[in-house]
Coordinates of N, CA and C in Angstrom, one line a residue:
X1 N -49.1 28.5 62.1 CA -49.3 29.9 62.4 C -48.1 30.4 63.3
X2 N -47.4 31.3 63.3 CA -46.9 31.5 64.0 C -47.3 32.7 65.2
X3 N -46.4 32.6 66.2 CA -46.6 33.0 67.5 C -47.4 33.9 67.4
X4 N -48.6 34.1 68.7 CA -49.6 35.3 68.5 C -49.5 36.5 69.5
X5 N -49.4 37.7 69.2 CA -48.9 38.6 70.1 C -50.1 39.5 70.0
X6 N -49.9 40.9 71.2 CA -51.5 41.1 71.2 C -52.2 42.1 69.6
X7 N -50.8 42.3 69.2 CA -51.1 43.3 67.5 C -52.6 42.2 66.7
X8 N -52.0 41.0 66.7 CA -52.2 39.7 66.1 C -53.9 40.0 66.7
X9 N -53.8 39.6 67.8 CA -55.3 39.7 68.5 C -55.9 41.0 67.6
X10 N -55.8 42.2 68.0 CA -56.3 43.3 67.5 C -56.7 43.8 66.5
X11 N -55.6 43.1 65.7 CA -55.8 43.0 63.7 C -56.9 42.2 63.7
X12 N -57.1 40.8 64.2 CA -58.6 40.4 63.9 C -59.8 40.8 64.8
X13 N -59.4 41.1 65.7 CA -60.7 41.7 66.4 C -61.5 43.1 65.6
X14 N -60.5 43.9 64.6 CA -61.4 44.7 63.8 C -61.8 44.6 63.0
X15 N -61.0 43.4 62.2 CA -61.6 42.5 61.1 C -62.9 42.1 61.2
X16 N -63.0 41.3 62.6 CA -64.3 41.1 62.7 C -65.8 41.8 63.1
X17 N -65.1 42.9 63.4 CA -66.3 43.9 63.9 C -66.6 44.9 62.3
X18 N -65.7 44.4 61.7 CA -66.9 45.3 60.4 C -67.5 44.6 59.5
X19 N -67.6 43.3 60.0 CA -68.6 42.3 59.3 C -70.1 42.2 60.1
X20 N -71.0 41.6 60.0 CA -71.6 41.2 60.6 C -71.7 40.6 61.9
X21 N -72.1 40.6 62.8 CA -72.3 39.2 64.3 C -72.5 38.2 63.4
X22 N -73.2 37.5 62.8 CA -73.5 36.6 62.3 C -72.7 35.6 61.4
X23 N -71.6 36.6 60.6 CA -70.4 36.5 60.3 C -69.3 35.9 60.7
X24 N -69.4 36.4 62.1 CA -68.1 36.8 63.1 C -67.0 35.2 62.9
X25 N -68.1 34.5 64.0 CA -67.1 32.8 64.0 C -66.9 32.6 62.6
X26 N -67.4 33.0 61.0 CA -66.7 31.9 60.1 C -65.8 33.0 59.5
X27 N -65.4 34.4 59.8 CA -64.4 34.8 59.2 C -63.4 34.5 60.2
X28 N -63.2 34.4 61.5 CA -62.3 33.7 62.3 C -61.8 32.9 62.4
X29 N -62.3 31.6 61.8 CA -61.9 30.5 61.0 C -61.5 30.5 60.0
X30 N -61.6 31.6 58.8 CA -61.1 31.6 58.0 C -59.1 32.5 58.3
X31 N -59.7 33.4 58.8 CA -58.6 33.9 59.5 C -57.7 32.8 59.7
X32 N -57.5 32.1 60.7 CA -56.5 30.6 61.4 C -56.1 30.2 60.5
X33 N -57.4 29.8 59.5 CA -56.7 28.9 58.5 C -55.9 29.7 57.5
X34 N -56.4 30.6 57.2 CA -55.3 31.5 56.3 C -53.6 32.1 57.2
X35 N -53.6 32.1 58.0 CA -52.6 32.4 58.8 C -51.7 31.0 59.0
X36 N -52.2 30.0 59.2 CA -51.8 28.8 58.5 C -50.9 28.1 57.5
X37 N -52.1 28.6 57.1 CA -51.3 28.4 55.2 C -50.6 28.7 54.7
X38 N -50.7 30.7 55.3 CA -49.5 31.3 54.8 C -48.0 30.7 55.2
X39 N -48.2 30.6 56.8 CA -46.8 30.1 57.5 C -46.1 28.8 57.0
X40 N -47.1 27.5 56.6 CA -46.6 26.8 55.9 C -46.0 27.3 54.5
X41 N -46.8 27.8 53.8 CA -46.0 28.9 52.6 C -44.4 28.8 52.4
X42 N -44.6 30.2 54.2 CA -43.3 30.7 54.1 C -42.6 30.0 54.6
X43 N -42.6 28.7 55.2 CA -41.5 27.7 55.7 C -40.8 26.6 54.3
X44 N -42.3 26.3 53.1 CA -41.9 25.6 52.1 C -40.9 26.6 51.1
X45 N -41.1 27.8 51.0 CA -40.5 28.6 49.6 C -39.9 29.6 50.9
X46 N -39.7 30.1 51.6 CA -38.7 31.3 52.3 C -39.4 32.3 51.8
X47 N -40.5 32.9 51.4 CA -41.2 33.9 51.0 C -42.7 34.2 51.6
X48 N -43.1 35.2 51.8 CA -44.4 35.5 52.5 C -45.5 34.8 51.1
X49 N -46.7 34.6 51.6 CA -47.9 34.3 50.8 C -48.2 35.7 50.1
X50 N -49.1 35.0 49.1 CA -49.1 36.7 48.3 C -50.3 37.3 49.0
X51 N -51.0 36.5 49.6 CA -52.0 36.6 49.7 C -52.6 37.1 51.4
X52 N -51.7 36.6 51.9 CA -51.9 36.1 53.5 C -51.1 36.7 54.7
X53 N -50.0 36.7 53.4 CA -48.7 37.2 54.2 C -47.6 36.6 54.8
X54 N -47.5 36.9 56.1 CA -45.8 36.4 56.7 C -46.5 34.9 57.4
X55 N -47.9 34.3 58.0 CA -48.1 33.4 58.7 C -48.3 33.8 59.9
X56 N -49.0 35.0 60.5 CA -49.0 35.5 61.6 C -50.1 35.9 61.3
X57 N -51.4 35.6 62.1 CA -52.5 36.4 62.3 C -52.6 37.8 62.1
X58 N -52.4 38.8 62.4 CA -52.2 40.0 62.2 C -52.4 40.1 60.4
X59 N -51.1 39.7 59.7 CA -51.1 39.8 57.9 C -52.6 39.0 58.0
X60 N -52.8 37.4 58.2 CA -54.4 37.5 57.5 C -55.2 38.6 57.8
X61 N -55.5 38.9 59.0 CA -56.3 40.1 59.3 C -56.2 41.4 58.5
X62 N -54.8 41.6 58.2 CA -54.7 43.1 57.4 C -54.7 42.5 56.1
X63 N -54.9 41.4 55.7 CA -55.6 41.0 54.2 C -57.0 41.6 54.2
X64 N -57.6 41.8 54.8 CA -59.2 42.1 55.0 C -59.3 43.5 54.9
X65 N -60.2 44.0 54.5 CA -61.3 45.8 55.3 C -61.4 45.0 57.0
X66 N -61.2 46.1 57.7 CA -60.9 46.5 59.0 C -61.4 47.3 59.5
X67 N -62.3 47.7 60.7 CA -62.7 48.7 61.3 C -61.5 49.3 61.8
X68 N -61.7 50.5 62.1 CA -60.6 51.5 63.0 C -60.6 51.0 64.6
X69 N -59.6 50.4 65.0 CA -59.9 50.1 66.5 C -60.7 51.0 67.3
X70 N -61.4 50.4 68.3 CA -61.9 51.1 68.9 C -61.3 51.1 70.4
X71 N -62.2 52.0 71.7 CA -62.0 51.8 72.8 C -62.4 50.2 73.4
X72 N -61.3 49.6 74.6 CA -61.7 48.5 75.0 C -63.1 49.1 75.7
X73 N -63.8 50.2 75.9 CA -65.3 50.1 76.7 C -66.6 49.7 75.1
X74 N -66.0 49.5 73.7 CA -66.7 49.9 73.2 C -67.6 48.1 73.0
X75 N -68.7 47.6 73.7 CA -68.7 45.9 73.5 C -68.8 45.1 72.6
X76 N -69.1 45.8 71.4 CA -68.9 45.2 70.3 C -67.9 44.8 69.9
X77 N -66.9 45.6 70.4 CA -64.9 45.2 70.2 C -64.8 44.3 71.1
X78 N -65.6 44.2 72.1 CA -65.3 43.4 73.2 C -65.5 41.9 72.9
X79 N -66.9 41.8 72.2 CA -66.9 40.5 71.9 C -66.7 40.1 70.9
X80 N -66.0 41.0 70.1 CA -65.2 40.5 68.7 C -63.7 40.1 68.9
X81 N -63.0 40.5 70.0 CA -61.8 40.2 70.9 C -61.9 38.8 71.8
X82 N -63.3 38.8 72.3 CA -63.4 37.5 73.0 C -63.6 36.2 72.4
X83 N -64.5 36.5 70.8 CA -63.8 35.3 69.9 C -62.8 35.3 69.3
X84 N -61.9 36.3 69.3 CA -61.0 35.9 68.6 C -60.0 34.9 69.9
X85 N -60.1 35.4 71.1 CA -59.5 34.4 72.3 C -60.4 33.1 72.9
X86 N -61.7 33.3 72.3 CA -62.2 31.8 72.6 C -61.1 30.9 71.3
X87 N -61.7 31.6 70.2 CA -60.6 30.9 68.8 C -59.4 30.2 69.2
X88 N -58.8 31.1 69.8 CA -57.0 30.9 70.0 C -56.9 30.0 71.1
X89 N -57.8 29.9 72.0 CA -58.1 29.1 73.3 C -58.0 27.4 72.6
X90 N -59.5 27.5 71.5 CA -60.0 26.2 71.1 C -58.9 25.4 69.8
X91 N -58.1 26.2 69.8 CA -57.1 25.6 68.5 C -55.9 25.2 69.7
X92 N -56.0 25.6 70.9 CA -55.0 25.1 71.8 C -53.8 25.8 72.0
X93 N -53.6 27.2 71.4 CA -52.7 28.8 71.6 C -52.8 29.3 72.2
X94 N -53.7 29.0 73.6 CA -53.8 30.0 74.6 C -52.6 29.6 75.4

């Protein structure tokens, strides 16, 4: 995956807020791993995934329906933001 910057954060933090709670941890997992994949992709062929993107969190995320960002007061963004940085913590990207 390549480098994560805070866009990266934010694209899945809305990702995840228009799913379910119950949802949340396995589309963020899938997120990683698709952002993964892609970046392997684009390092094997020189071309973005068709699917995934460039290998940057952000493109899997904007693969998905997305809520409209919200305000950081709003907590449901809050702790859709804070898994996506437990995530990035436990894969060792913090």
């Amino acid at each position: 995956m390549r480098p994560v910057m805070h866009g990266d954060v934010a694209a899945a933090g809305c990702a995840l807020l228009r799913v379910a709670p119950e949802a949340r941890f396995g589309l963020m997992s899938r997120l990683l791993s698709e952002a993964e994949a892609a970046d392997q992709y684009r390092q094997e062929t020189g071309n973005i995934h068709p699917l995934w993107g460039n290998g940057s969190l952000m493109a899997a995320a904007m693969a998905r329906p997305r809520a409209r960002e919200p305000f950081l007061d709003d907590l449901e963004y809050c702790a859709c933001m804070a898994l996506v940085f437990d995530a990035l913590l436990g894969r060792g990207a913090g």
